[in-house]
XYZ file of C-alpha atoms in Angstrom:
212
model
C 5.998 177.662 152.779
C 8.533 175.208 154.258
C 9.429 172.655 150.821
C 10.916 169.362 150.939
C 13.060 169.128 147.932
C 14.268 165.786 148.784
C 13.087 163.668 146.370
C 11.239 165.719 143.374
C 9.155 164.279 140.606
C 8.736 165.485 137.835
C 6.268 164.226 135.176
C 6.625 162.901 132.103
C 3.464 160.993 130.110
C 5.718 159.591 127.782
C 7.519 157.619 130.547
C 4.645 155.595 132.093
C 3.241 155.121 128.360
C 6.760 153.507 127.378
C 5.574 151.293 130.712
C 2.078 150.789 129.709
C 1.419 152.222 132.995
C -2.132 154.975 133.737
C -0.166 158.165 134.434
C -2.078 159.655 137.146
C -1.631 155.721 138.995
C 1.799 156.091 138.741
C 2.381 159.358 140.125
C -0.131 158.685 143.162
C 1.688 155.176 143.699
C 4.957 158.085 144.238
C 3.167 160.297 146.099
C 2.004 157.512 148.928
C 5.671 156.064 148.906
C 6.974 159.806 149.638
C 7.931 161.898 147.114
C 8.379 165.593 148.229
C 7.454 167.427 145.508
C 5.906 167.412 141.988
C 6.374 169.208 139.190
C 3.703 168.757 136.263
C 5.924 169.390 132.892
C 4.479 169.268 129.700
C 6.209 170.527 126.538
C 3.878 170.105 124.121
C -0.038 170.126 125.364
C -2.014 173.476 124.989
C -2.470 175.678 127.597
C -6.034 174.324 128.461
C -4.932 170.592 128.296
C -2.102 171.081 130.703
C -4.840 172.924 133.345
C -6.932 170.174 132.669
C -4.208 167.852 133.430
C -2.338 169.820 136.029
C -6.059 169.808 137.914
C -6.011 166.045 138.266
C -2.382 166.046 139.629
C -2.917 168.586 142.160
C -6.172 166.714 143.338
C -3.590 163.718 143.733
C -0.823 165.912 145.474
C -3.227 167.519 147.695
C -4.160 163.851 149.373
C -0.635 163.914 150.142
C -0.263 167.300 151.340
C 2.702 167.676 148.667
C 3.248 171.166 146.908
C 2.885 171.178 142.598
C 5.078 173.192 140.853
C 4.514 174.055 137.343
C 6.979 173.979 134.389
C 7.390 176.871 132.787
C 3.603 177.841 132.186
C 2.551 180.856 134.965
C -0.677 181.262 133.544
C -1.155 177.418 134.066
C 0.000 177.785 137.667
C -2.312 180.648 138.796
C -5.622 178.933 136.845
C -4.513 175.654 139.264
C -3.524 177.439 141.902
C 0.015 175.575 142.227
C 2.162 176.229 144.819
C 4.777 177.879 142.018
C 6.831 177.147 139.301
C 10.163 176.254 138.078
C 11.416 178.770 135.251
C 14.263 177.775 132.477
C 16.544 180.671 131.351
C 14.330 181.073 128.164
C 10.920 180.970 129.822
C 9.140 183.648 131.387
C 11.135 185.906 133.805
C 11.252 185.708 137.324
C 9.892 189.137 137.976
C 6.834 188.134 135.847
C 6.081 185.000 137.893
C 6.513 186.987 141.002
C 4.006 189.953 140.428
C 1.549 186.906 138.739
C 1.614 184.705 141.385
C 2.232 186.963 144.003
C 5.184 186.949 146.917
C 4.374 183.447 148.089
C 4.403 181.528 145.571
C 7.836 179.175 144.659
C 9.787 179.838 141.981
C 12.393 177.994 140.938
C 14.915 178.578 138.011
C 16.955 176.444 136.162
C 20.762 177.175 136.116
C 23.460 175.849 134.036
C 27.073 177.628 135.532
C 27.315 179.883 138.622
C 26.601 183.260 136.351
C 23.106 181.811 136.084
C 23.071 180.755 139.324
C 24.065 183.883 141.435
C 21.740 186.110 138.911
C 18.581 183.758 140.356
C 19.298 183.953 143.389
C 19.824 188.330 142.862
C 16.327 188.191 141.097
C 14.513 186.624 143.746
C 14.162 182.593 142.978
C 13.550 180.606 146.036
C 15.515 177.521 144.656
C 17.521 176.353 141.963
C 17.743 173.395 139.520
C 21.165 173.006 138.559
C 22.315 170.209 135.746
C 22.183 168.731 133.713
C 24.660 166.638 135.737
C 24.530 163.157 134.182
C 23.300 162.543 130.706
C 19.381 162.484 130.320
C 16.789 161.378 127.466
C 14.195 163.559 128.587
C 16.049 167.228 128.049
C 18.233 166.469 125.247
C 19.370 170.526 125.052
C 20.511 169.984 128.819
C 24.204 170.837 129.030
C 26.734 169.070 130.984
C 27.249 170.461 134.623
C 30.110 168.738 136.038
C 29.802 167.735 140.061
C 32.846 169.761 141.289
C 30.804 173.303 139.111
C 27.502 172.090 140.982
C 29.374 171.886 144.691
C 31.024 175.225 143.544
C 27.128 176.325 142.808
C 25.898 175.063 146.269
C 28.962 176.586 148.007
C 28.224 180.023 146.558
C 24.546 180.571 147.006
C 21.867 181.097 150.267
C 19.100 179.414 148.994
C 18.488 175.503 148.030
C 19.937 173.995 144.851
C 17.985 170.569 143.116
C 20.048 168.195 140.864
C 19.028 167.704 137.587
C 19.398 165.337 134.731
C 19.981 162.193 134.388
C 20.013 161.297 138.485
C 18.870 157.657 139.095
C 19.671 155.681 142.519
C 23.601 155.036 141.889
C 23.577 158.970 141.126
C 21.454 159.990 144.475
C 23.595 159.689 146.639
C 26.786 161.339 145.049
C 24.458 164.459 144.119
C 23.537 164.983 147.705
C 26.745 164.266 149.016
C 27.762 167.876 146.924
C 25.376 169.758 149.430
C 22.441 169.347 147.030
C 19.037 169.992 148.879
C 17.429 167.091 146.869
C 17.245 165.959 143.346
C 14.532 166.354 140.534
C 14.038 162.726 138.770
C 11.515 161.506 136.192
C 12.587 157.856 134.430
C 14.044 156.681 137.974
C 10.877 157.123 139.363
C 7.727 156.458 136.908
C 10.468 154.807 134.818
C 11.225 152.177 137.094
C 10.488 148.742 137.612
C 9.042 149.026 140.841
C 8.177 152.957 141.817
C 7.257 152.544 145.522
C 10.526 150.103 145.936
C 12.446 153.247 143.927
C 11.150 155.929 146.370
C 11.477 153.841 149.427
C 15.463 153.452 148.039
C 15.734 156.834 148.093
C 14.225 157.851 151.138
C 16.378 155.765 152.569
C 19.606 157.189 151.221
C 18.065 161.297 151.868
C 17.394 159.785 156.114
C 21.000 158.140 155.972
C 22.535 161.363 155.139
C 20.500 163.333 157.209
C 21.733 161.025 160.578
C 25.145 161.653 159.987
C-alpha cells in the first residue's frame, strides 16, 4: 500500500471536547480538507469501546479513501480491519503485529534516538514516528528529540520517518525541511480555530516543498 504521510491526524476526544466540537464532525471536516492519514488513539477506553469507536472513524476515512492506523491496540486493528498500526517502544512488539495482521498491514513504531530507530527499521516497521520534537500536552512522557538527532534519524534509515510532538503550522515546515516524510498532529488540527483553513495551510506548505 502506497501511504501519504504528509499530513497525519491523529485523534484525540479530549481536544474537540475542550472545543465543544462532535468528534467524528471534526475529523470528517479534516478528512474532506486532505489529511493523509488517521490514526484513532485512545488511552483509556476498553477494548470494545475503542472498536466501537474506531468503526465509526474508518466508515469516515473510507469516504475519503484515507488509510486508519491504530494506536497501540492490534487486536483493535484486526476486529476493524485498519490498514495497521503505530507501536510505542512499550506496546506490543513488532513481530506480534506482523504475524496478527499479516505482511501487509502498516506498522509503524515510535522512536526516540537512532538506537530505536535503526532497531525498527531491522525488525521490520514500515515507518517511523520520531519526537517528541517540540513540547506537547497530549504525551506528557514524550522526550525531547532535538531537530539536528531527527535529520541524523532521517539520514540514517530506508524507510519514512513522521514528526511528532508538539508540530503546529510555524513547526511544519522546519520538520519537513529535516527530510521528514510528513508530520503526525492532533491540537493543530481538531485543536484549531478553523480545521479546514489549518489543513489547507498545510497542504500548502507539503506542495511548496514538493515543487522545489
Amino acid at each position: 500500500m502506497d501511504m501519504d504521510y504528509s499530513i497525519y491526524l491523529v485523534t484525540n476526544r479530549e481536544v474537540t471536547e475542550k472545543k465543544g466540537r462532535d468528534f467524528y464532525a471534526s475529523i470528517e471536516e479534516a478528512l474532506q480538507h486532505g489529511v493523509t492519514l488517521v490514526q484513532l488513539r485512545e488511552k483509556n477506553l476498553p477494548d470494545a469501546a475503542v472498536a466501537e469507536e474506531g468503526r465509526r472513524v474508518k466508515a469516515l476515512c473510507d469516504r475519503y479513501g484515507v488509510p486508519l492506523l491504530v494506536d497501540d491496540r492490534i487486536a483493535v486493528a484486526k476486529a476493524i480491519g485498519a490498514a495497521g498500526v503505530h507501536l510505542g517502544q512499550s506496546d506490543d512488539t513488532l513481530q506480534e503485529a506482523r504475524k496478527e495482521l499479516g505482511k501487509d498491514a502498516i506498522i509503524g513504531i515510535s522512536a526516540h534516538n537512532l538506537a530505536e530507530a535503526l532497531a525498527a527499521e531491522k525488525g521490520g516497521a514500515d515507518y517511523l514516528g520520531a519526537g517528541a520534537l517540540y513540547p506537547t500536552s497530549t504525551k506528557k512522557d514524550a522526550t525531547d528529540l532535538s531537530l539536528a538527532e531527527f535529520r541524523a534519524i532521517v539520514g540514517a534509515v530506508s524507510i519514512p520517518v513522521v514528526g511528532i510532538g508538539g508540530i503546529g503550522i510555524p513547526q511544519y515546515g522546519e520538520v519537513l525541511d529535516c527530510g521528514a516524510a510528513g508530520c503526525a498532529m492532533i491540537t493543530s488540527i481538531l485543536g484549531a480555530d478553523d480545521i479546514g483553513a489549518a489543513v489547507d495551510t498545510m497542504k500548502a506548505l507539503y506542495r511548496e516543498r514538493q515543487n522545489r
